[in-house]
Coordinates of C-alpha atoms in Angstrom, one line a residue:
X1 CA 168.3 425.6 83.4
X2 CA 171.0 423.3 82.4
X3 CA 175.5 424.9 83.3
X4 CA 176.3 427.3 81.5
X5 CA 177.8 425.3 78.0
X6 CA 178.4 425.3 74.0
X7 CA 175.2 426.2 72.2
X8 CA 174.9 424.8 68.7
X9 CA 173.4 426.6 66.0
X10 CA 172.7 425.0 62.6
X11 CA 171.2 427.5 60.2
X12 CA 169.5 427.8 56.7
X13 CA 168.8 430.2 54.0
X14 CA 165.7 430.9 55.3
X15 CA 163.1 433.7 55.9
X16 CA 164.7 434.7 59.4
X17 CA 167.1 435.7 57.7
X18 CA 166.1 437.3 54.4
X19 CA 165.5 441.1 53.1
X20 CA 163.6 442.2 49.9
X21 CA 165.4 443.9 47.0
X22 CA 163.6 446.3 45.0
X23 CA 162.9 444.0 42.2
X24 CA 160.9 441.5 44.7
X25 CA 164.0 438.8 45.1
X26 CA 164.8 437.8 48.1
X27 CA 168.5 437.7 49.6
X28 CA 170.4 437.2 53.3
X29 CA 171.3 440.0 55.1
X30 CA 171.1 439.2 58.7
X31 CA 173.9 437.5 60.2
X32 CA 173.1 434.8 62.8
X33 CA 176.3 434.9 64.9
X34 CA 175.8 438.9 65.1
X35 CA 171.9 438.0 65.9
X36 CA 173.0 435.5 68.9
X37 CA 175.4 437.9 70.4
X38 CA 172.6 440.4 70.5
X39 CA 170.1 438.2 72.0
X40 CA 172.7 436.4 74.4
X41 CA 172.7 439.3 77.6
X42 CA 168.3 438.7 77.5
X43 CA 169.1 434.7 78.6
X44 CA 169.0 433.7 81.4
X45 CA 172.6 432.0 81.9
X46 CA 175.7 432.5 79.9
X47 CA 175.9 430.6 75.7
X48 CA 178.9 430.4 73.8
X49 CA 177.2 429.5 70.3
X50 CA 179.0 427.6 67.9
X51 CA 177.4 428.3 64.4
X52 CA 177.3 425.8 61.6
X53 CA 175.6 427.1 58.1
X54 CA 174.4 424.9 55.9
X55 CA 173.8 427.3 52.9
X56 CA 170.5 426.1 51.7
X57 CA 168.3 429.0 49.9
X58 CA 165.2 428.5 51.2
X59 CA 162.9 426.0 53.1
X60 CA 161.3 424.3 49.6
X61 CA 165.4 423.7 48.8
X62 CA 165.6 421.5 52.1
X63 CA 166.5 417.6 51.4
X64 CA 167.1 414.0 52.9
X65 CA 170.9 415.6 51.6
X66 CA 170.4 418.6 53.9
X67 CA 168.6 417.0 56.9
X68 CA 171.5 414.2 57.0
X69 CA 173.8 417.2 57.4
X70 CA 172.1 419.2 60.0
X71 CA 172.2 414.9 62.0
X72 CA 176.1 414.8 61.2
X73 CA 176.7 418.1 62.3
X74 CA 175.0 417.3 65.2
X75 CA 177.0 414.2 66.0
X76 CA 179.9 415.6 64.9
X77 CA 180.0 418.7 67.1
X78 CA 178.4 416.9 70.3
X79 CA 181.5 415.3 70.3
X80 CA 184.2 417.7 69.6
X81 CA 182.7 420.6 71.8
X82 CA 180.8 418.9 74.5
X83 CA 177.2 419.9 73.1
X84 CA 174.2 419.2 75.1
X85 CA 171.9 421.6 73.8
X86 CA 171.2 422.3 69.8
X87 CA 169.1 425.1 67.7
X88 CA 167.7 424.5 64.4
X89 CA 166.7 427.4 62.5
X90 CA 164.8 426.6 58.9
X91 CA 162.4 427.7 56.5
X92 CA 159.2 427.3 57.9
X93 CA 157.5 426.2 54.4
X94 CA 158.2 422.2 55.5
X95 CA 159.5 422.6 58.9
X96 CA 157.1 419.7 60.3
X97 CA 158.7 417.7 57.8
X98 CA 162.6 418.6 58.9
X99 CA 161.4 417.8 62.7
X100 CA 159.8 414.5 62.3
X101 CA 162.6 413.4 60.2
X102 CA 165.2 414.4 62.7
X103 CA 163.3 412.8 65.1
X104 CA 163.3 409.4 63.0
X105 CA 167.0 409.8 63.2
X106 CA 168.0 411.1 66.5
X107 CA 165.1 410.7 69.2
X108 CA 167.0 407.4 70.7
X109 CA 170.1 409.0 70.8
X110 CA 169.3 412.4 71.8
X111 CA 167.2 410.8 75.1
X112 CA 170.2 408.5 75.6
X113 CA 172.7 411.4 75.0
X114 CA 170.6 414.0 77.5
X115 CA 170.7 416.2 74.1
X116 CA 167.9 418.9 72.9
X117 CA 167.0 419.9 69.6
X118 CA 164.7 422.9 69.3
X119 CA 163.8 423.7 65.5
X120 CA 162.4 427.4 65.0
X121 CA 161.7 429.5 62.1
X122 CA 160.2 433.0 61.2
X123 CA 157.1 433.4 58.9
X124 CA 158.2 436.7 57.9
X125 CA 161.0 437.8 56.3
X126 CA 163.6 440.5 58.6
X127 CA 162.4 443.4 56.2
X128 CA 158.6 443.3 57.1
X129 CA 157.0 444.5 59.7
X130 CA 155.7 441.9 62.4
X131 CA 159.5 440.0 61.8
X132 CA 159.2 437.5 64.7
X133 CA 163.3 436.0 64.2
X134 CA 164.5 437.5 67.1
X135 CA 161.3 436.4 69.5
X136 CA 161.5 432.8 68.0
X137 CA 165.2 432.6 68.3
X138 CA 165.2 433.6 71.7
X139 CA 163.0 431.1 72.7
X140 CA 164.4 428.0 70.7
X141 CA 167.4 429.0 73.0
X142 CA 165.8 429.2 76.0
X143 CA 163.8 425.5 75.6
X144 CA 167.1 423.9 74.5
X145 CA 168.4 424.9 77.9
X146 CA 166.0 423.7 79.7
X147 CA 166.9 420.0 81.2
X148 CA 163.2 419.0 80.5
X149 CA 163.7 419.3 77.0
X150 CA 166.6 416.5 77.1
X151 CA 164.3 413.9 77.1
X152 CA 161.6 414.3 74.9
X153 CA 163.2 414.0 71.2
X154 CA 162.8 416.8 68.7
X155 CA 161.1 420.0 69.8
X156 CA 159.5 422.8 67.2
X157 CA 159.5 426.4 68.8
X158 CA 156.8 428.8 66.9
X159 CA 155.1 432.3 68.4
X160 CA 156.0 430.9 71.7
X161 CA 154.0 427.5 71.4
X162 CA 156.4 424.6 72.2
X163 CA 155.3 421.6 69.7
X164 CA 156.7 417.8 69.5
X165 CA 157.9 417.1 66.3
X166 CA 155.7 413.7 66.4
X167 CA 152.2 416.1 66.2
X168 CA 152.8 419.5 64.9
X169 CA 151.3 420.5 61.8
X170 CA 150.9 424.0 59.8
X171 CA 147.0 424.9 60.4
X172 CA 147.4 427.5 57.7
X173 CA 149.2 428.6 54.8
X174 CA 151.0 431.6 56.5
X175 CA 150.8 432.0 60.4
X176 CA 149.7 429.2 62.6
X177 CA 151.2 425.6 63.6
X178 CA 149.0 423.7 65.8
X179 CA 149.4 420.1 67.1
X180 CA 147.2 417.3 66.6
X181 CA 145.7 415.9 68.7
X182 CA 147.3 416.5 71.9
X183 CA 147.9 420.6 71.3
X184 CA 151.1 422.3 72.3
X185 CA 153.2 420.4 75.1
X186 CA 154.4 423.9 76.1
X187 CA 154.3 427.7 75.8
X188 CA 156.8 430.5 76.4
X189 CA 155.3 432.8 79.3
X190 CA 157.1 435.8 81.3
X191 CA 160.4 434.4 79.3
X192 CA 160.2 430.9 80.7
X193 CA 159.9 427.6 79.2
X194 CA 156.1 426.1 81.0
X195 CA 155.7 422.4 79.9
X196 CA 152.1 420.9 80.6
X197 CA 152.6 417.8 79.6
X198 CA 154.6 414.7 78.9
X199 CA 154.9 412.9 75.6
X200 CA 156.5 410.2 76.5
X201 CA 153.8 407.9 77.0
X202 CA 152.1 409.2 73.5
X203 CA 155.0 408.0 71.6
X204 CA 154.3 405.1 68.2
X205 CA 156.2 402.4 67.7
X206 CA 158.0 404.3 64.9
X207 CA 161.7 405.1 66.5
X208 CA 164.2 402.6 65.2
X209 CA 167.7 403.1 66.0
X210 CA 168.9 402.0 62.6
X211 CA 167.6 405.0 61.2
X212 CA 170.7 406.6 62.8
X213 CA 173.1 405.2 60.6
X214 CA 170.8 405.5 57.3
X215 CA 172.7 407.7 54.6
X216 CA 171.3 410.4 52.7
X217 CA 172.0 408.7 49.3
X218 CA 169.7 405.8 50.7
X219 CA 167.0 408.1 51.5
X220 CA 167.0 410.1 48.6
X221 CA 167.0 407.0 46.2
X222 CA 163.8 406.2 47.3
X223 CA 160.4 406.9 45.5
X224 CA 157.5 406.9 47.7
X225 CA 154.7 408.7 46.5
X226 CA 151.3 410.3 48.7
X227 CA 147.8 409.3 46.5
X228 CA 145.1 411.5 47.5
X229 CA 141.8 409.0 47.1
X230 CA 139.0 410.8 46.5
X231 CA 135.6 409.9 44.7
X232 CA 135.8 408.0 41.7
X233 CA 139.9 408.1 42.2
X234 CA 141.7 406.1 39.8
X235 CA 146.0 405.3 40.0
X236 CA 147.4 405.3 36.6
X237 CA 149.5 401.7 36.3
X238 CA 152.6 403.9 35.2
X239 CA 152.7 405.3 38.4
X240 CA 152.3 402.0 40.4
X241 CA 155.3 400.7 38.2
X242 CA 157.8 403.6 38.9
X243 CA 157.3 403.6 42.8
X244 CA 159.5 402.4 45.9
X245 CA 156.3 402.9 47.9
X246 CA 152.7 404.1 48.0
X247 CA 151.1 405.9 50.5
X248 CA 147.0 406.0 50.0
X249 CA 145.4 409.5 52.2
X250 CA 141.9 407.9 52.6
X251 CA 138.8 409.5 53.5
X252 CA 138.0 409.2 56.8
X253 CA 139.0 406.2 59.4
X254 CA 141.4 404.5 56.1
X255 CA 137.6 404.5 53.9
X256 CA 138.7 402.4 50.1
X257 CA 136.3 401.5 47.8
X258 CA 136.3 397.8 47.1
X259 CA 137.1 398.4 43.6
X260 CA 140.4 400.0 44.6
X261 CA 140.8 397.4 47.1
X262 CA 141.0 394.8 44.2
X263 CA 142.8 396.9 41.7
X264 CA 145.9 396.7 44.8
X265 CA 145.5 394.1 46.2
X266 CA 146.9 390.9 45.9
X267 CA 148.5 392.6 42.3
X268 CA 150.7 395.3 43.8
X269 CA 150.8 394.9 47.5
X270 CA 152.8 391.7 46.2
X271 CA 155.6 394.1 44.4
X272 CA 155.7 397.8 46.8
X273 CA 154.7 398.5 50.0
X274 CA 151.2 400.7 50.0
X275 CA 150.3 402.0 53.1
X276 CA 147.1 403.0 54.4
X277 CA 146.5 406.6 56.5
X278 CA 143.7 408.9 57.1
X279 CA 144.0 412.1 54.6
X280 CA 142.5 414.1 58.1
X281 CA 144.9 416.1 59.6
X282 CA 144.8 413.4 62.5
X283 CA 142.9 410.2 63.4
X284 CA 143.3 406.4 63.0
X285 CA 143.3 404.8 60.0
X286 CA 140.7 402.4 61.0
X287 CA 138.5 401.7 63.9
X288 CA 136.7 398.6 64.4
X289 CA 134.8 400.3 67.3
X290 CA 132.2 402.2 65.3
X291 CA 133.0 400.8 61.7
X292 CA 132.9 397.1 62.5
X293 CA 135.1 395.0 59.7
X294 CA 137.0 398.7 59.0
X295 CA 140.2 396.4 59.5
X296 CA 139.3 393.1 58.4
X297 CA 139.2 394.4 54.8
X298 CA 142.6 394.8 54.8
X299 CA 143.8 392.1 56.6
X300 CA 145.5 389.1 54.4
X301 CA 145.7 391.4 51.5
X302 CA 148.9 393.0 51.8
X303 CA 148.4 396.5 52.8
X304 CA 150.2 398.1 55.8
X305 CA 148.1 399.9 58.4
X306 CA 150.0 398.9 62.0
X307 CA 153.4 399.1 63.2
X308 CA 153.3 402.5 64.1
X309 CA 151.1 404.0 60.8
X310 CA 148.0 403.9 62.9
X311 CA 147.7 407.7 63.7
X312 CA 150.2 409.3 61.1
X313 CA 149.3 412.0 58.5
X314 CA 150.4 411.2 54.7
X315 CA 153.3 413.2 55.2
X316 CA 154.8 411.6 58.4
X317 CA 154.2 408.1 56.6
X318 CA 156.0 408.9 53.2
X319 CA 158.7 409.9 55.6
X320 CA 158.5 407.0 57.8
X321 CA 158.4 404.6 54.6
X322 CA 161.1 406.1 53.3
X323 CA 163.2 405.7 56.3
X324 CA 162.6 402.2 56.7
X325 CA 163.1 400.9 53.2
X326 CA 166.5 402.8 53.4
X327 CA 166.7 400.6 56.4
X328 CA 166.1 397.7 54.5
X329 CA 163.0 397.2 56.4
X330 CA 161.2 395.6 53.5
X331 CA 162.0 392.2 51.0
X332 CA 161.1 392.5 47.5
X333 CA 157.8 391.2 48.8
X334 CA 156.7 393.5 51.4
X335 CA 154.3 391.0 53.0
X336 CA 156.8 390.2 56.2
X337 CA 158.1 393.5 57.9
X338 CA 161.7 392.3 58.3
X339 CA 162.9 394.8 61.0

């Protein structure tokens, strides 16, 4: 465990926090300070939490608006009030989404900076029986404590797995997260942080420290769209002329029928970037291994498979497109990556 120090807490309008009127709606009632001071004599060492609330209403409200926030309160406060370790408690509708973004943004500085950043949620609202809040807070506190988790980027705490932001994924629609491939790089036993193994050494070629200074108005300017390809898929031309970026979730190892291939390429892989990932959950996007030539039929036309897109999930590479062409990573012709 790291000296007794400032805890920061940056909150949402999320389930954690929410009861259930009588007419179905749902509203806050719990208040996190009150909840931190109540959970603060069960840790081991002494917190003084600072508390920042963003106000959003829910996790579906979350933006590029709100997640630049939760990074410049981060900065911001590390500053001012000597913070080492930070909490992040969201909605856990698109919390893979908040952590791999904040991990585009901060991983280089939090390593350099010896800072953590745990993200937790609750799947339940505090009215309903099972409520985990208290559990998940707990133990977002207790990993962001922990000197270990200094050095590893951003960290997801759920029903006392410990996740890295680069692989966790929601397995299902209300009550599992799992990570893919590599599975949980932690758990939570007898109240105790237990790591079992590194990432550091799993880690793309995706981190740009550029990203940090990206604004949010950047970000949300840009139009990057996930195309699910399936049999006999089609991409209507409207689309393809209202896009910043396209990202194709292909069957299989990055699988495109030739007749796609010529409808893209050389026409619009000369104009947007389209990148090319696996619609599986994980897995590369080609492999010449077993599927000899999976590679060569995209090479010379365009299309963007490497630097880093190689084992990402449609999701993780709209974000990662995004970030970079508010980066300016990409000329009007995406064929040279310019960063």
């Amino acid at each position: 465990m790291t000296d007794p120090s400032n805890l920061l807490v940056i909150v949402t309008g999320e389930a954690i926090r929410q009861n259930t009127t009588g007419n179905g709606e749902m509203h806050l009632s719990v208040n996190t300070l009150e909840l931190l001071i109540s959970l603060s004599s069960r840790i081991r060492g002494c917190i003084n939490p600072i508390v920042v609330d963003l106000g959003c209403s829910s996790g579906t409200e979350l933006t590029f608006e709100t997640i630049s926030k939760v990074k410049d309160a981060i900065l911001e406060n590390s500053q001012s009030s000597n913070i080492y370790s930070v909490v992040l408690v969201v909605g856990t509708d698109i919390i893979e989404e908040a952590a791999f973004c904040l991990d585009l943004y901060l991983r280089n500085w939090l390593v350099e900076k010896k800072v953590s950043l745990v993200i937790t949620g609750s799947m339940k609202p505090a009215d309903i029986l099972g409520y985990e809040g208290f559990s998940t807070i707990k133990g977002a506190i207790q990993i962001a404590l922990e000197k270990w988790s200094k050095a590893t980027g951003v960290l997801v705490c759920i029903n006392n797995d410990i996740h890295s932001a680069l692989y966790i994924t929601k397995g299902d629609s209300q009550v599992s997260f799992k990570s893919v491939p590599t599975g949980p790089v932690g758990q939570i036993h007898r109240g105790t942080p237990r790591y079992h193994h590194s990432i550091s050494y799993l880690l793309p070629s995706i981190h740009d420290p550029s990203f940090l200074h990206v604004n949010q108005e950047a970000l949300s300017k840009k139009r990057v769209v996930i195309w699910t390809v399936t049999m006999s898929t089609f991409i209507p031309e409207q689309l393809l002329e209202n896009v910043d970026g396209l990202i194709l979730a292909t069957p299989s190892t990055g699988s495109i029928s030739d007749s796609l291939i010529e409808k893209l390429s050389p026409t619009w892989t000369n104009q947007i970037p389209i990148v090319i990932v696996s619609r599986c959950f994980s897995g590369h996007n080609f492999d010449d291994q077993y599927y000899r030539e999976s590679k060569a039929r995209y090479t010379g036309r365009n299309f963007i498979f490497e630097n880093g897109y190689e084992e990402l999930n449609a999701l993780q590479a709209r974000n990662l497109l995004i970030f970079q062409l508010a980066a300016g990573y990409y000329s009007p012709n995406p064929q040279i990556l310019t960063s």
